[in-house]
Short mmCIF file of C-alpha atoms in Angstrom, two decimals:
data_model
loop_
_atom_site.label_atom_id
_atom_site.label_comp_id
_atom_site.label_asym_id
_atom_site.label_seq_id
_atom_site.Cartn_x
_atom_site.Cartn_y
_atom_site.Cartn_z
CA MET A 30 0.00 0.00 0.00
CA LYS A 31 2.83 2.41 0.89
CA ARG A 32 4.55 1.68 -2.43
CA VAL A 33 1.35 2.58 -4.29
CA GLU A 34 1.09 5.83 -2.32
CA ARG A 35 4.70 6.74 -3.23
CA ILE A 36 3.92 6.18 -6.93
CA TRP A 37 0.83 8.35 -6.67
CA ARG A 38 2.83 11.19 -5.06
CA ARG A 39 5.63 10.87 -7.61
CA GLU A 40 3.11 11.26 -10.45
CA GLY A 41 1.57 14.29 -8.77
CA LEU A 42 -1.68 12.57 -7.91
CA ASN A 43 -3.65 13.11 -4.74
CA VAL A 44 -3.32 10.24 -2.31
CA PRO A 45 -6.77 9.27 -0.95
CA ALA A 46 -7.17 9.85 2.76
CA ARG A 47 -7.03 6.66 4.76
CA GLN A 48 -10.38 5.47 5.99
CA PRO A 49 -10.68 4.81 9.71
CA LYS A 50 -11.10 1.17 10.65
CA ARG A 51 -14.53 0.19 11.90
CA ALA A 52 -15.26 -2.62 14.27
CA ARG A 53 -18.15 -4.99 13.74
CA LEU A 54 -21.21 -4.83 15.96
CA TRP A 55 -21.31 -7.52 18.65
CA LEU A 56 -23.91 -8.72 21.10
CA ASN A 57 -23.09 -9.50 24.71
CA ASP A 58 -23.06 -13.23 23.92
CA GLY A 59 -20.24 -12.72 21.42
CA SER A 60 -22.33 -13.15 18.26
CA CYS A 61 -22.00 -10.65 15.43
CA LEU A 62 -25.07 -8.49 14.83
CA ARG A 63 -26.08 -7.81 11.23
CA LEU A 64 -29.65 -7.15 10.17
CA ARG A 65 -30.41 -9.47 7.27
CA PRO A 66 -33.85 -10.26 5.80
CA GLU A 67 -35.08 -13.71 6.82
CA HIS A 68 -38.58 -13.79 5.29
CA PRO A 69 -40.98 -11.55 3.32
CA ASP A 70 -41.92 -8.33 5.13
CA HIS A 71 -39.07 -8.80 7.62
CA VAL A 72 -36.92 -5.90 6.37
CA TRP A 73 -38.02 -3.18 3.99
CA SER A 74 -35.67 -0.46 2.81
CA TYR A 75 -36.27 2.87 1.14
CA ASP A 76 -34.26 5.58 -0.51
CA PHE A 77 -34.55 8.60 -2.79
CA VAL A 78 -33.47 8.86 -6.43
CA GLU A 79 -33.33 12.21 -8.21
CA HIS A 80 -33.80 12.88 -11.92
CA SER A 81 -34.96 15.68 -14.26
CA THR A 82 -37.65 16.18 -16.85
CA HIS A 83 -36.79 17.49 -20.33
CA ASN A 84 -37.00 21.13 -19.22
CA GLY A 85 -34.35 20.60 -16.54
CA ARG A 86 -36.73 20.63 -13.58
CA LYS A 87 -35.78 18.05 -10.99
CA TYR A 88 -38.09 15.49 -9.48
CA ARG A 89 -37.59 12.83 -6.84
CA MET A 90 -38.56 9.19 -6.51
CA LEU A 91 -39.08 7.44 -3.18
CA ASN A 92 -38.36 3.75 -3.72
CA VAL A 93 -39.52 1.14 -1.21
CA ILE A 94 -38.42 -2.50 -1.56
CA ASP A 95 -38.77 -5.75 0.33
CA GLU A 96 -35.19 -6.93 0.86
CA PHE A 97 -36.08 -10.62 1.07
CA THR A 98 -38.20 -10.92 -2.09
CA ARG A 99 -36.45 -8.04 -3.95
CA GLU A 100 -39.91 -6.73 -4.87
CA CYS A 101 -40.27 -2.99 -5.35
CA LEU A 102 -43.34 -2.18 -3.29
CA ALA A 103 -43.78 1.42 -4.37
CA ILE A 104 -42.19 4.31 -6.25
CA ARG A 105 -43.62 7.71 -5.35
CA VAL A 106 -42.77 10.40 -7.92
CA ASP A 107 -43.07 14.11 -7.19
CA ARG A 108 -41.17 17.37 -7.50
CA LYS A 109 -40.58 17.45 -3.76
CA LEU A 110 -40.85 14.67 -1.20
CA LYS A 111 -40.63 15.40 2.49
CA ALA A 112 -41.08 13.58 5.78
CA LEU A 113 -44.88 13.70 5.58
CA ASP A 114 -44.73 12.15 2.11
CA VAL A 115 -42.63 9.32 3.53
CA ILE A 116 -45.31 8.67 6.16
CA ASP A 117 -48.04 8.83 3.51
CA VAL A 118 -46.32 6.21 1.31
CA LEU A 119 -45.63 3.89 4.24
CA SER A 120 -49.16 4.19 5.62
CA ASP A 121 -50.61 3.12 2.26
CA LEU A 122 -48.23 0.16 2.07
CA PHE A 123 -48.92 -0.89 5.66
CA SER A 124 -52.64 -0.88 4.91
CA LEU A 125 -52.13 -3.13 1.88
CA ARG A 126 -49.39 -5.47 3.12
CA GLY A 127 -49.10 -5.19 6.89
CA VAL A 128 -46.31 -3.79 9.04
CA PRO A 129 -42.73 -5.00 8.40
CA GLY A 130 -40.38 -5.84 11.22
CA HIS A 131 -37.74 -3.27 10.24
CA ILE A 132 -37.41 -0.37 7.83
CA ARG A 133 -33.86 0.40 6.70
CA SER A 134 -32.73 3.78 5.39
CA ASP A 135 -29.85 6.21 5.34
CA ASN A 136 -29.68 9.24 7.59
CA GLY A 137 -31.39 11.70 5.26
CA PRO A 138 -33.47 14.41 6.93
CA GLU A 139 -36.72 12.94 5.57
CA PHE A 140 -35.99 9.60 7.26
CA ILE A 141 -34.62 10.73 10.60
CA ALA A 142 -37.32 13.38 11.13
CA LYS A 143 -38.92 12.93 14.54
CA ALA A 144 -42.38 12.65 12.98
CA VAL A 145 -41.22 9.68 10.88
CA GLN A 146 -39.43 8.00 13.79
CA ASP A 147 -42.41 8.41 16.11
CA TRP A 148 -44.86 7.16 13.49
CA ILE A 149 -42.81 4.04 12.66
CA ALA A 150 -42.50 3.21 16.35
CA ALA A 151 -46.21 3.81 16.92
CA VAL A 152 -47.26 1.27 14.27
CA GLY A 153 -44.95 -1.39 15.71
CA SER A 154 -42.02 -1.38 13.30
CA VAL A 155 -38.36 -0.53 13.94
CA ALA A 156 -36.32 2.06 12.03
CA ALA A 157 -32.86 0.74 11.12
CA TYR A 158 -30.43 3.47 10.07
CA ILE A 159 -27.17 2.72 8.29
CA GLU A 160 -23.86 4.26 9.38
CA PRO A 161 -23.36 7.76 7.91
CA GLY A 162 -21.41 7.61 4.67
CA SER A 163 -21.90 3.84 4.31
CA PRO A 164 -24.37 3.34 1.41
CA TRP A 165 -23.25 -0.31 1.02
CA GLU A 166 -25.12 -1.04 4.26
CA ASN A 167 -28.31 -0.29 2.31
CA GLY A 168 -27.12 -2.50 -0.54
CA TYR A 169 -30.48 -3.94 -1.61
CA CYS A 170 -31.99 -0.51 -2.23
CA GLU A 171 -28.80 0.89 -3.77
CA SER A 172 -28.75 -2.05 -6.20
CA PHE A 173 -32.38 -1.41 -7.13
CA ASN A 174 -31.68 2.30 -7.64
CA ALA A 175 -28.85 1.44 -10.03
CA LYS A 176 -31.11 -0.89 -12.05
CA LEU A 177 -33.78 1.82 -12.22
CA ARG A 178 -31.26 4.25 -13.70
CA ASP A 179 -29.61 1.77 -16.09
CA GLU A 180 -32.79 0.14 -17.39
CA LEU A 181 -35.12 3.15 -17.49
CA LEU A 182 -34.02 6.64 -16.52
CA ASN A 183 -30.84 6.75 -18.61
CA GLY A 184 -32.74 5.78 -21.75
CA GLU A 185 -35.92 7.83 -21.44
CA VAL A 186 -36.79 11.50 -21.87
CA PHE A 187 -39.78 12.63 -19.80
CA TYR A 188 -41.48 15.88 -20.79
CA THR A 189 -43.89 16.07 -17.85
CA LEU A 190 -44.06 14.77 -14.32
CA LYS A 191 -47.22 12.83 -15.18
CA GLU A 192 -45.46 11.04 -18.03
CA ALA A 193 -42.60 10.14 -15.71
CA SER A 194 -45.01 8.81 -13.07
CA VAL A 195 -46.90 6.59 -15.54
CA VAL A 196 -43.83 5.13 -17.25
CA ILE A 197 -41.98 4.54 -13.97
CA GLU A 198 -45.00 2.75 -12.49
CA GLN A 199 -45.24 0.54 -15.59
CA TRP A 200 -41.55 -0.32 -15.23
CA ARG A 201 -42.02 -1.09 -11.52
CA LYS A 202 -44.81 -3.58 -12.30
CA ASP A 203 -42.74 -5.20 -15.05
CA TYR A 204 -39.76 -5.41 -12.69
CA GLY A 205 -41.87 -7.17 -10.06
CA THR A 206 -44.09 -9.49 -12.11
CA ILE A 207 -42.26 -10.27 -15.37
CA ARG A 208 -38.54 -9.46 -15.26
CA PRO A 209 -36.45 -12.50 -14.15
CA HIS A 210 -34.03 -12.01 -11.26
CA SER A 211 -30.86 -14.09 -11.11
CA SER A 212 -30.82 -13.93 -7.30
CA LEU A 213 -34.28 -15.56 -7.25
CA GLY A 214 -33.52 -18.41 -9.63
CA TYR A 215 -34.53 -16.27 -12.63
CA GLN A 216 -38.06 -15.79 -11.31
CA PRO A 217 -39.79 -12.43 -10.80
CA PRO A 218 -40.25 -11.47 -7.12
CA ALA A 219 -44.05 -11.02 -7.32
CA GLN A 220 -45.12 -13.22 -10.20
CA GLU A 221 -48.80 -13.13 -11.12
CA VAL A 222 -50.69 -16.20 -9.92
CA VAL A 223 -53.16 -18.02 -12.16
CA ILE A 224 -56.12 -19.47 -10.26
CA TRP A 225 -58.41 -22.03 -11.89
CA PRO A 226 -61.86 -21.60 -10.34
CA THR A 227 -63.56 -24.69 -9.00
CA GLU A 228 -66.10 -25.93 -11.53
CA PRO A 229 -69.49 -27.24 -10.39
CA SER A 230 -70.13 -30.88 -11.19
CA GLY A 231 -71.34 -31.38 -14.78
CA SER A 232 -70.62 -27.83 -15.89
CA ALA A 233 -68.59 -26.87 -18.95
CA PRO A 234 -64.92 -25.97 -18.32
CA LEU A 235 -64.18 -22.29 -17.93
CA ALA A 236 -62.35 -20.76 -20.86
CA HIS A 237 -60.47 -18.05 -18.99
CA PRO A 238 -58.75 -18.59 -15.62
CA GLY A 239 -58.56 -15.80 -13.09
CA ILE A 240 -55.26 -13.96 -12.70
CA VAL A 241 -54.45 -12.59 -9.27
CA THR A 242 -52.19 -9.55 -9.17
CA ARG A 243 -50.66 -7.58 -6.39
CA PRO A 244 -52.76 -4.63 -5.15
CA THR A 245 -51.62 -1.29 -6.51
CA MET A 246 -51.00 1.68 -4.24
CA HIS A 247 -52.60 4.92 -5.43
#
């Protein structure tokens, strides 16, 4: 490492500052503590992504995912998103899917706001904040954000906020119900389920089965 630093200095390059070493988190019984999803709705994570419409005006996306299934539960699109918007998105999701055990996020002001912390605690969930400056600790959401940019945002031009909202929601549904995921054995995280209704005795077979889809948050 020191040899590399000498070469950098000799070439006139800035030597990156050394990062302080960080110890792992340990419980009193000596076991290492790391919050990892163990089943659906165990750990959700959320984060913001920022982009611009064709006229240069910025808008934000609040992405919420289930870390165990990799399903994107919601993407809220608006010019501005604040702490109350975070509560609004979560309250809709909790009504549809129930309350997760933990909700992971970075230390952004919208997530650490007292109103958000108090609300999450009141509904029976636990807010899990990553270490400041450590986005890899929110790796599931960061990976999703990168896919959103690579597969959609970098290849689309949105002229209005409404257009962005519609196209992004269509992509979210495709990502969850159709797109194969290598980490899930090349299956989508929330594949549509085909249900064949029970036929009464002696009746003709039904031509069209019912397809059950995930509820959509409005």
